[in-house]
Coordinates of C-alpha atoms and ligand atoms in Angstrom, one line a residue:
X126 CA -39.6 16.9 -51.7
X127 CA -39.9 15.5 -55.3
X128 CA -38.8 12.3 -55.6
X129 CA -35.8 13.1 -57.9
X130 CA -34.3 15.7 -55.6
X131 CA -35.0 13.7 -52.6
X132 CA -32.8 10.7 -54.4
X133 CA -29.9 13.1 -55.3
X134 CA -29.9 14.2 -51.7
X135 CA -29.8 10.7 -50.4
X136 CA -26.9 9.7 -52.7
X137 CA -25.1 12.8 -51.9
X138 CA -25.7 11.7 -48.1
X139 CA -24.2 8.5 -48.6
X140 CA -21.0 9.8 -50.5
X141 CA -20.6 12.3 -47.8
X142 CA -20.8 9.8 -44.8
X143 CA -18.8 7.2 -46.9
X144 CA -16.0 10.0 -47.5
X145 CA -15.7 11.0 -44.2
X146 CA -12.8 9.8 -41.8
X147 CA -13.3 7.8 -38.8
X148 CA -15.3 4.8 -40.4
X149 CA -19.1 5.7 -40.7
X150 CA -21.9 3.8 -42.5
X151 CA -24.9 5.5 -44.0
X152 CA -28.1 3.9 -42.5
X153 CA -30.6 6.2 -43.9
X154 CA -31.8 10.1 -44.3
X155 CA -34.8 11.9 -43.1
X156 CA -35.9 15.1 -44.6
X157 CA -38.1 18.0 -43.4
X158 CA -41.4 16.7 -42.6
X159 CA -40.5 12.7 -42.4
X160 CA -41.1 10.9 -39.3
X161 CA -38.2 9.7 -37.2
X162 CA -38.3 6.2 -35.6
X163 CA -38.9 7.7 -32.3
X164 CA -42.1 9.5 -33.7
X165 CA -40.8 12.9 -34.0
X166 CA -41.1 15.3 -37.0
X167 CA -38.0 16.5 -38.8
X168 CA -37.9 20.2 -38.6
X169 CA -36.1 22.8 -40.7
X170 CA -32.8 20.7 -41.5
X171 CA -32.4 17.0 -42.8
X172 CA -31.0 14.2 -40.6
X173 CA -28.8 11.3 -41.5
X174 CA -28.5 8.4 -39.6
X175 CA -25.3 7.0 -39.6
X176 CA -23.4 3.9 -38.0
X177 CA -20.1 4.1 -36.5
X178 CA -18.4 0.7 -37.7
X179 CA -16.0 0.5 -34.6
X180 CA -18.4 0.5 -31.9
X181 CA -21.4 -0.6 -34.0
X182 CA -23.7 2.2 -32.8
X183 CA -26.3 4.0 -34.9
X184 CA -27.2 7.4 -34.1
X185 CA -29.0 10.5 -36.0
X186 CA -26.5 13.5 -37.0
X187 CA -27.2 16.8 -39.1
X188 CA -25.1 17.0 -42.1
X189 CA -23.6 20.2 -41.2
X190 CA -22.6 18.7 -38.1
X191 CA -21.1 16.0 -39.7
X192 CA -19.4 17.4 -42.5
X193 CA -18.1 20.8 -41.4
X194 CA -14.5 21.9 -42.4
X195 CA -12.9 20.5 -39.4
X196 CA -14.4 17.0 -39.6
X197 CA -13.3 17.0 -43.2
X198 CA -9.9 17.4 -42.3
X199 CA -9.6 15.3 -39.1
X200 CA -12.6 12.9 -39.4
X201 CA -15.9 13.2 -37.5
X202 CA -15.4 11.8 -33.6
X203 CA -18.0 9.3 -32.6
X204 CA -19.7 10.7 -29.7
X205 CA -20.4 6.9 -28.5
X206 CA -17.3 5.9 -28.2
X207 CA -13.2 6.6 -28.2
X208 CA -13.4 6.4 -32.0
X209 CA -10.6 3.8 -32.6
X210 CA -8.9 0.9 -30.6
X211 CA -5.8 3.0 -30.4
X212 CA -7.9 5.7 -28.4
X213 CA -9.2 3.2 -25.9
X214 CA -8.3 2.5 -22.3
X215 CA -8.0 -1.1 -23.2
X216 CA -4.9 -0.1 -25.1
X217 CA -3.6 2.8 -23.8
X218 CA -3.6 1.7 -19.9
X219 CA -4.4 -1.9 -19.7
X220 CA -3.6 -2.4 -16.1
X221 CA -6.3 0.2 -15.3
X222 CA -8.9 -1.0 -17.8
X223 CA -8.5 -4.6 -16.4
X224 CA -9.8 -3.1 -13.1
X225 CA -13.0 -1.2 -14.4
X226 CA -15.6 -3.7 -12.9
X227 CA -19.0 -1.7 -14.0
X228 CA -20.1 1.8 -14.9
X229 CA -22.2 3.9 -12.2
X230 CA -25.5 2.0 -13.1
X231 CA -23.8 -1.3 -12.5
X232 CA -23.6 -2.1 -16.2
X233 CA -20.6 -4.0 -17.8
X234 CA -18.0 -1.9 -19.7
X235 CA -16.5 -2.6 -23.0
X236 CA -13.0 -1.1 -22.4
X237 CA -12.2 -0.9 -26.0
X238 CA -14.9 1.8 -26.5
X239 CA -14.0 4.0 -23.7
X240 CA -11.2 6.9 -23.5
X241 CA -8.7 7.1 -20.6
X242 CA -9.5 11.0 -20.4
X243 CA -13.4 10.6 -20.1
X244 CA -14.8 12.1 -16.9
X245 CA -17.6 9.2 -16.4
X246 CA -17.4 7.3 -13.0
X247 CA -16.7 3.7 -12.9
X248 CA -16.4 1.2 -9.8
X249 CA -13.0 -0.6 -9.7
X250 CA -11.7 -4.0 -8.9
X251 CA -8.4 -3.7 -6.9
X252 CA -5.8 -5.7 -9.1
X253 CA -3.9 -6.2 -5.4
X254 CA -6.7 -7.2 -3.1
X255 CA -9.9 -7.7 -5.1
X256 CA -12.0 -5.4 -3.1
X257 CA -14.5 -3.5 -5.3
X258 CA -13.9 0.4 -4.8
X259 CA -16.4 1.8 -2.2
X260 CA -17.6 4.3 -4.6
X261 CA -17.2 4.9 -8.2
X262 CA -14.3 6.9 -9.3
X263 CA -14.0 9.5 -12.4
X264 CA -11.8 7.6 -14.7
X265 CA -9.3 10.4 -15.9
X266 CA -8.4 10.9 -12.5
X267 CA -7.6 7.1 -11.9
X268 CA -5.4 7.3 -15.1
X269 CA -3.8 10.5 -13.9
X270 CA -3.0 9.5 -10.5
X271 CA -3.4 5.8 -10.3
X272 CA -5.8 3.6 -8.6
X273 CA -5.9 3.9 -4.9
X274 CA -7.6 1.2 -3.1
X275 CA -9.6 2.2 0.1
X276 CA -8.5 -1.1 1.5
X277 CA -4.9 -1.6 0.6
X278 CA -3.8 1.9 -0.5
X279 CA -0.7 2.6 1.1
X280 CA -0.9 6.4 0.8
X281 CA 2.4 6.7 -1.2
X282 CA 2.7 7.7 -4.9
X283 CA 3.9 5.2 -7.5
X284 CA 6.6 7.7 -8.6
X285 CA 7.8 7.9 -4.7
X286 CA 7.9 4.0 -4.5
X287 CA 9.6 3.9 -7.8
X288 CA 12.3 6.2 -6.4
X289 CA 12.4 4.1 -3.1
X290 CA 13.1 0.9 -4.7
X291 CA 15.7 2.4 -7.1
X292 CA 17.6 3.8 -3.8
X293 CA 17.2 0.5 -2.3
X294 CA 18.7 -1.4 -5.2
X295 CA 21.6 1.3 -4.9
X296 CA 22.0 0.4 -1.3
X297 CA 21.2 3.8 -0.2
X298 CA 20.0 4.3 3.3
X299 CA 17.1 6.7 3.6
X300 CA 14.3 7.9 5.4
X301 CA 11.1 8.7 4.2
X302 CA 8.5 11.6 4.9
X303 CA 11.4 13.4 6.9
X304 CA 10.3 16.4 9.0
X305 CA 13.2 18.2 10.9
X306 CA 13.7 20.5 13.6
X307 CA 14.3 23.4 11.3
X308 CA 11.3 22.4 9.0
X309 CA 8.8 22.5 11.9
X310 CA 6.0 24.9 12.5
X311 CA 7.1 27.4 9.6
X312 CA 4.8 30.4 9.9
X313 CA 3.8 33.2 7.7
X314 CA 6.6 35.5 9.3
X315 CA 9.0 32.7 8.4
X316 CA 7.7 32.4 5.3
X317 CA 7.7 36.0 4.4
X318 CA 11.3 36.5 5.8
X319 CA 12.5 33.9 2.9
X320 CA 11.8 36.8 0.6
X321 CA 10.4 34.4 -2.3
X322 CA 7.7 36.9 -3.4
X323 CA 4.9 34.7 -2.5
X324 CA 1.5 36.3 -2.4
X325 CA 0.4 36.7 1.2
X326 CA -3.2 34.6 0.7
X327 CA -0.8 31.9 -0.7
X328 CA 1.5 32.1 2.3
X329 CA -1.5 31.6 4.8
X330 CA -2.2 28.3 3.3
X331 CA 1.5 26.9 3.4
X332 CA 2.4 27.1 7.1
X333 CA 3.1 24.2 9.2
X334 CA 5.8 21.2 9.2
X335 CA 7.5 20.7 6.2
X336 CA 8.1 16.9 5.4
X337 CA 10.8 15.6 2.8
X338 CA 10.1 12.8 0.6
X339 CA 13.5 10.9 1.1
X340 CA 16.4 11.8 3.3
X341 CA 19.8 10.3 3.1
X342 CA 21.9 11.4 6.2
X343 CA 24.9 10.0 4.8
X344 CA 26.1 9.0 1.2
X345 CA 29.6 9.3 1.0
X346 CA 29.9 12.1 3.5
X347 CA 26.8 14.1 1.5
X348 CA 23.6 14.8 3.0
X349 CA 20.8 14.5 0.5
X350 CA 17.2 15.3 0.2
X351 CA 15.0 14.3 -2.9
X352 CA 11.8 15.6 -3.5
X353 CA 9.6 13.5 -5.9
X354 CA 7.3 15.9 -8.1
X355 CA 4.1 14.4 -9.0
X356 CA 1.6 15.6 -11.8
X357 CA 0.3 18.3 -9.4
X358 CA 3.4 20.0 -9.1
X359 CA 3.0 21.0 -12.7
X360 CA -0.6 21.4 -13.4
X361 CA -3.6 22.9 -11.9
X362 CA -5.5 20.3 -9.6
X363 CA -8.4 20.7 -7.5
X364 CA -8.1 17.1 -6.2
X365 CA -5.2 17.8 -3.8
X366 CA -6.9 20.9 -2.4
X367 CA -3.9 23.0 -3.4
X368 CA -3.7 25.3 -6.7
X369 CA -0.9 25.0 -8.7
X370 CA 0.5 28.2 -7.6
X371 CA 0.4 27.2 -3.8
X372 CA 1.9 23.9 -5.0
X373 CA 4.9 25.6 -6.8
X374 CA 5.4 28.0 -3.8
X375 CA 5.4 25.1 -1.4
X376 CA 8.1 23.5 -3.2
X377 CA 10.0 26.6 -3.3
X378 CA 9.7 27.2 0.3
X379 CA 10.7 23.6 1.3
X380 CA 14.1 24.2 -1.1
X381 CA 14.9 27.3 0.6
X382 CA 14.5 26.2 3.9
X383 CA 16.5 23.3 3.6
X384 CA 19.3 25.1 2.2
X385 CA 19.1 28.0 4.6
X386 CA 18.2 26.5 7.5
X387 CA 18.9 22.9 7.1
X388 CA 22.3 23.7 5.7
X389 CA 21.7 21.1 2.7
X390 CA 23.9 22.0 -0.1
X391 CA 22.0 23.4 -3.2
X392 CA 23.3 20.7 -5.5
X393 CA 22.3 17.9 -3.0
X394 CA 18.7 18.8 -3.2
X395 CA 17.2 16.8 -5.7
X396 CA 13.8 17.4 -7.3
X397 CA 12.8 14.7 -9.7
X398 CA 10.2 15.3 -12.2
X399 CA 7.5 12.5 -12.3
X400 CA 4.6 14.5 -13.7
X401 CA 4.0 11.4 -15.8
X402 CA 3.9 7.9 -14.0
X403 CA 4.8 6.2 -16.9
X404 CA 7.9 3.8 -16.8
X405 CA 10.2 5.6 -19.5
X406 CA 9.5 9.0 -18.3
X407 CA 9.9 8.4 -14.6
X408 CA 13.0 6.4 -15.7
X409 CA 14.7 9.1 -17.7
X410 CA 13.8 12.0 -14.8
X411 CA 15.4 9.7 -12.0
X412 CA 18.6 8.8 -13.7
X413 CA 18.8 12.6 -15.2
X414 CA 18.7 13.8 -11.5
X415 CA 20.3 11.2 -9.6
X416 CA 23.3 11.8 -11.8
X417 CA 24.3 14.7 -9.8
X418 CA 24.8 12.9 -6.8
X419 CA 25.7 9.3 -7.9
X420 CA 28.0 8.0 -10.4
X421 CA 26.4 7.3 -13.8
X422 CA 27.6 4.0 -14.3
X423 CA 26.2 2.7 -10.9
X424 CA 22.7 4.1 -12.4
X425 CA 23.2 2.4 -15.4
X426 CA 23.3 -1.0 -13.3
X427 CA 19.8 -0.5 -11.9
X428 CA 17.1 -2.8 -12.7
X429 CA 14.5 -0.2 -13.2
X430 CA 12.0 -2.9 -14.7
X431 CA 12.0 -4.6 -11.4
X432 CA 11.9 -1.4 -9.7
X433 CA 8.9 -0.3 -11.6
X434 CA 7.1 -3.7 -11.1
X435 CA 7.7 -3.6 -7.2
X436 CA 6.5 0.0 -7.0
X437 CA 3.1 -1.0 -8.4
X438 CA 2.8 -3.3 -5.5
X439 CA 0.8 -1.8 -2.1
X440 CA 3.1 -1.5 0.6
X441 CA 0.1 -2.1 3.0
X442 CA -0.7 -5.1 1.3
X443 CA 3.1 -6.5 1.6
X444 CA 3.0 -5.7 5.2
X445 CA 0.0 -7.7 5.8
X446 CA 1.6 -10.6 3.9
X447 CA 4.8 -10.4 5.7
X448 CA 3.3 -10.2 9.3
X449 CA 1.0 -13.0 8.5
X450 CA 4.0 -15.2 7.4
X451 CA 5.4 -14.5 11.0
X452 CA 7.3 -11.2 11.0
X453 CA 7.0 -8.8 13.4
X454 CA 6.2 -5.0 12.8
X455 CA 10.0 -3.7 13.4
X456 CA 11.3 -6.5 10.8
X457 CA 8.7 -5.3 8.2
X458 CA 9.6 -1.8 8.9
X459 CA 13.1 -2.8 7.9
X460 CA 12.2 -4.8 5.0
X461 CA 10.1 -2.3 3.4
X462 CA 12.4 0.8 4.6
X463 CA 9.2 2.5 6.3
X464 CA 9.0 3.6 10.0
X465 CA 7.6 1.2 12.3
X466 CA 4.8 3.5 13.3
X467 CA 3.6 3.4 9.7
X468 CA 3.6 -0.2 9.4
X469 CA 1.6 -0.3 12.7
X470 CA -1.0 1.8 11.1
X471 CA -1.2 -0.6 8.1
X472 CA -1.6 -3.7 10.3
X473 CA -4.3 -2.2 12.2
X474 CA -6.2 -1.3 9.1
X475 CA -5.8 -5.1 7.6
X476 CA -6.9 -6.4 11.3
X477 CA -10.1 -4.1 10.8
X478 CA -10.8 -5.6 7.3
X479 CA -9.8 -9.3 8.5
X480 CA -6.9 -9.1 6.2
X481 CA -4.1 -9.5 8.8
X482 CA -4.1 -11.3 12.2
X483 CA -2.6 -8.5 13.8
X484 CA -2.2 -8.5 17.3
X485 CA -1.0 -5.3 19.0
X486 CA 0.0 -6.5 22.4
X487 CA 1.8 -10.0 20.7
X488 CA 3.4 -7.6 18.3
X489 CA 4.8 -5.2 21.2
X490 CA 6.0 -8.5 23.1
X491 CA 7.6 -9.8 20.2
X492 CA 9.6 -6.5 19.4
X493 CA 11.0 -6.2 22.8
X494 CA 14.7 -7.7 22.6
X495 CA 17.3 -8.1 24.8
X496 CA 20.8 -6.8 23.3
X497 CA 23.9 -8.0 24.5
X498 CA 27.4 -6.4 23.7
X499 CA 29.8 -9.3 24.4
X500 CA 33.5 -8.9 24.3
X501 CA 36.3 -10.9 25.8
X502 CA 36.1 -9.6 29.2
X503 CA 32.7 -8.1 29.8
X504 CA 28.7 -8.6 28.6
X505 CA 26.8 -5.2 28.7
X506 CA 22.9 -5.8 28.1
X507 CA 20.2 -3.3 26.8
X508 CA 16.8 -3.7 26.6
X509 CA 16.7 -2.3 23.0
X510 CA 18.8 -1.5 20.1
X511 CA 18.0 1.9 20.6
X512 CA 19.5 1.9 24.1
X513 CA 22.6 0.3 22.8
X514 CA 23.0 3.2 20.1
X515 CA 22.8 5.6 22.9
X516 CA 25.3 3.8 24.7
X517 CA 27.8 3.8 22.0
X518 CA 26.6 7.5 21.0
X519 CA 25.8 6.7 17.3
X520 CA 22.9 6.7 15.1
X521 CA 20.9 3.9 13.8
X522 CA 22.5 4.6 10.2
X523 CA 25.6 4.6 11.6
X524 CA 25.2 1.6 13.2
X525 CA 23.7 0.0 10.3
X526 CA 26.6 0.8 7.9
X527 CA 29.8 0.2 10.3
X528 CA 28.7 -2.8 12.5
X529 CA 25.4 -4.0 11.2
X530 CA 27.0 -4.8 7.8
X531 CA 29.8 -6.8 9.6
X532 CA 27.5 -9.0 11.1
X533 CA 27.0 -7.2 14.0
X534 CA 30.7 -7.2 15.1
X535 CA 32.6 -4.1 16.0
X536 CA 35.7 -4.4 13.9
X537 CA 38.0 -1.2 13.8
X538 CA 39.6 -2.1 10.1
X539 CA 36.0 -2.8 8.8
X540 CA 35.1 0.5 10.0
X541 CA 38.3 2.1 8.8
X542 CA 37.5 0.4 5.4
X543 CA 33.9 1.5 5.1
X544 CA 35.0 5.1 6.0
X545 CA 34.7 7.3 2.7
X546 CA 35.8 10.6 3.9
X547 CA 38.5 11.3 6.3
X548 CA 37.2 13.9 8.5
X549 CA 36.7 14.8 12.2
X550 CA 33.4 13.4 12.1
X551 CA 34.5 9.8 11.1
X552 CA 37.8 10.4 13.2
X553 CA 35.5 11.0 16.3
X554 CA 33.5 7.9 15.3
X555 CA 36.5 5.4 15.1
X556 CA 37.9 6.8 18.4
X557 CA 34.4 6.1 20.0
X558 CA 34.2 2.6 18.9
X559 CA 37.6 1.4 19.1
X560 CA 37.4 0.8 22.8
X561 CA 34.9 -1.9 21.9
X562 CA 36.6 -3.5 19.2
X563 CA 36.0 -7.3 18.9
X564 CA 32.7 -6.9 20.6
X565 CA 29.9 -8.6 19.2
X566 CA 26.2 -7.3 19.4
X567 CA 23.9 -10.1 20.0
X568 CA 20.1 -9.9 20.1
X569 CA 17.7 -12.0 21.6
X570 CA 15.5 -12.3 18.7
Ligands
LIG250 ZN1 -18.2 4.7 -32.1
LIG251 ZN1 -7.0 -3.5 -3.0

C-alpha cells in the first residue's frame, strides 16, 4: 500500500474508533499483507487493534464489524466484558457477585466485568454457610433463581419464604405445601373431566397429588389458598422439567380442583405473581393480591424489608442453629412454621455435614411430653398434645387460637371474644369447650 493511502486509512481508523460509543481507544491498524503479532498474515480486509477503556483488554476487529449501522447508533459492545459498570453483576446483583469464588478453570473473576446474564459457569461460595458449590453453576440461572446451596439450601424459594414471613407478621396461621384429600391422586380422567381444554400429551405429565404453597384454614371464617408463582410460571424453562404450557396448565388444574372439589371460594384462591424475586416487585405483588382478603391498612403495617431480609436466610441453616442452641425439633417446627418432618430432614442433613449435632433418639425422647388438663376437681393426662386435641375434639389451629393464645387456659369469655363469626361451627366449639371452662393445660416440657 502506498504510504500516503496507508496514512489516510490510519487517520480514518483512529477517528472512527474514537467516535464510536462504548469507550474504545485506537491501538494499531493492519492492512492486507501485514503480519499480525501472532504471525498470521492479514487477508482480504484490514484489521484494527482496539482497546476497550473499561476492561483494558485489547483485541483485533474488522472495520466493517466495528462500524456497522447498529454500532454507530448504539455503540459497539465489547466482546470481552459487560461493557460498563452499570451492566455488571457487581452493580446489578451485588449479593450474588460476592458469592462468586472463581470461574470454571479455577481463575479469579472480576465481577465488575461480567454480566449477570452470561451463560458461563462459576463456582460459588455460599454466603450463609461458606461452603463452595459442589459443581460450577451457570450465572444467569443463579441470578434468575437465586443461589441454592447443596449444603444449606432449604428447597423453598425466596418468594415463598417472603410470603411466609409476611403472613407470620400478619399473625395468620398457615400450613405450607399442603395436600388435601381432594387433591390427591389426580389422574388423567379427573383432569379431562375438568373441561379445561388441556392437551392430552400435557395432561399425562400433570397427574399426581397437588400440593398448595400456603393453606390458611381459618382467617375470619375464610378458607384461603395462596399460590406463589415464580418465574417458571411465566417463562419457558428447561430447569424445572416442565414447559411453560405444562406449568400454566398445572396452575389451572390446581385452581379448578380447589374451587370445585375443595369448595374454596374463588376469591379466596390467591395467586401471587413473583416472576421477579426483586424486593419491590414482590412487595407490590403481595400487597396487590393480599388486599383481596385482608384489610389494606393492616398490609401497610407490615415491615416488608424485615420480611425480605429474613426470606434470604436458609431455613435449614436456621434449624441447625436452633437445634444446636438446645431446641427440640417440635419447637423449631413451631418457630419456623414448618412441618416437624421437614425440620427433622434438615437436621439429619446437618448431622451428615457435621453442622448440627442432631441425635434422632434424643430428639424423639425430648419431644415426648406429658400433657395435663388440670381443673378444680380433676386432672386428665395425655401422652401428647395431639391426644389432647383428639380428646377435646378440636384441631391444632383451633387450640392455638382459642386456648394457646390465652396461656393454655380454657376460658369461655376469651373464646367468645376471639370468635369473629357467629356461625354454627363456632357455637359448637364453644359448647364443646364450655365444660372445661377454667381448666389449664400443663405440658411437661
Ligand atoms: Zn471490555
Ligand atoms: Zn450454604
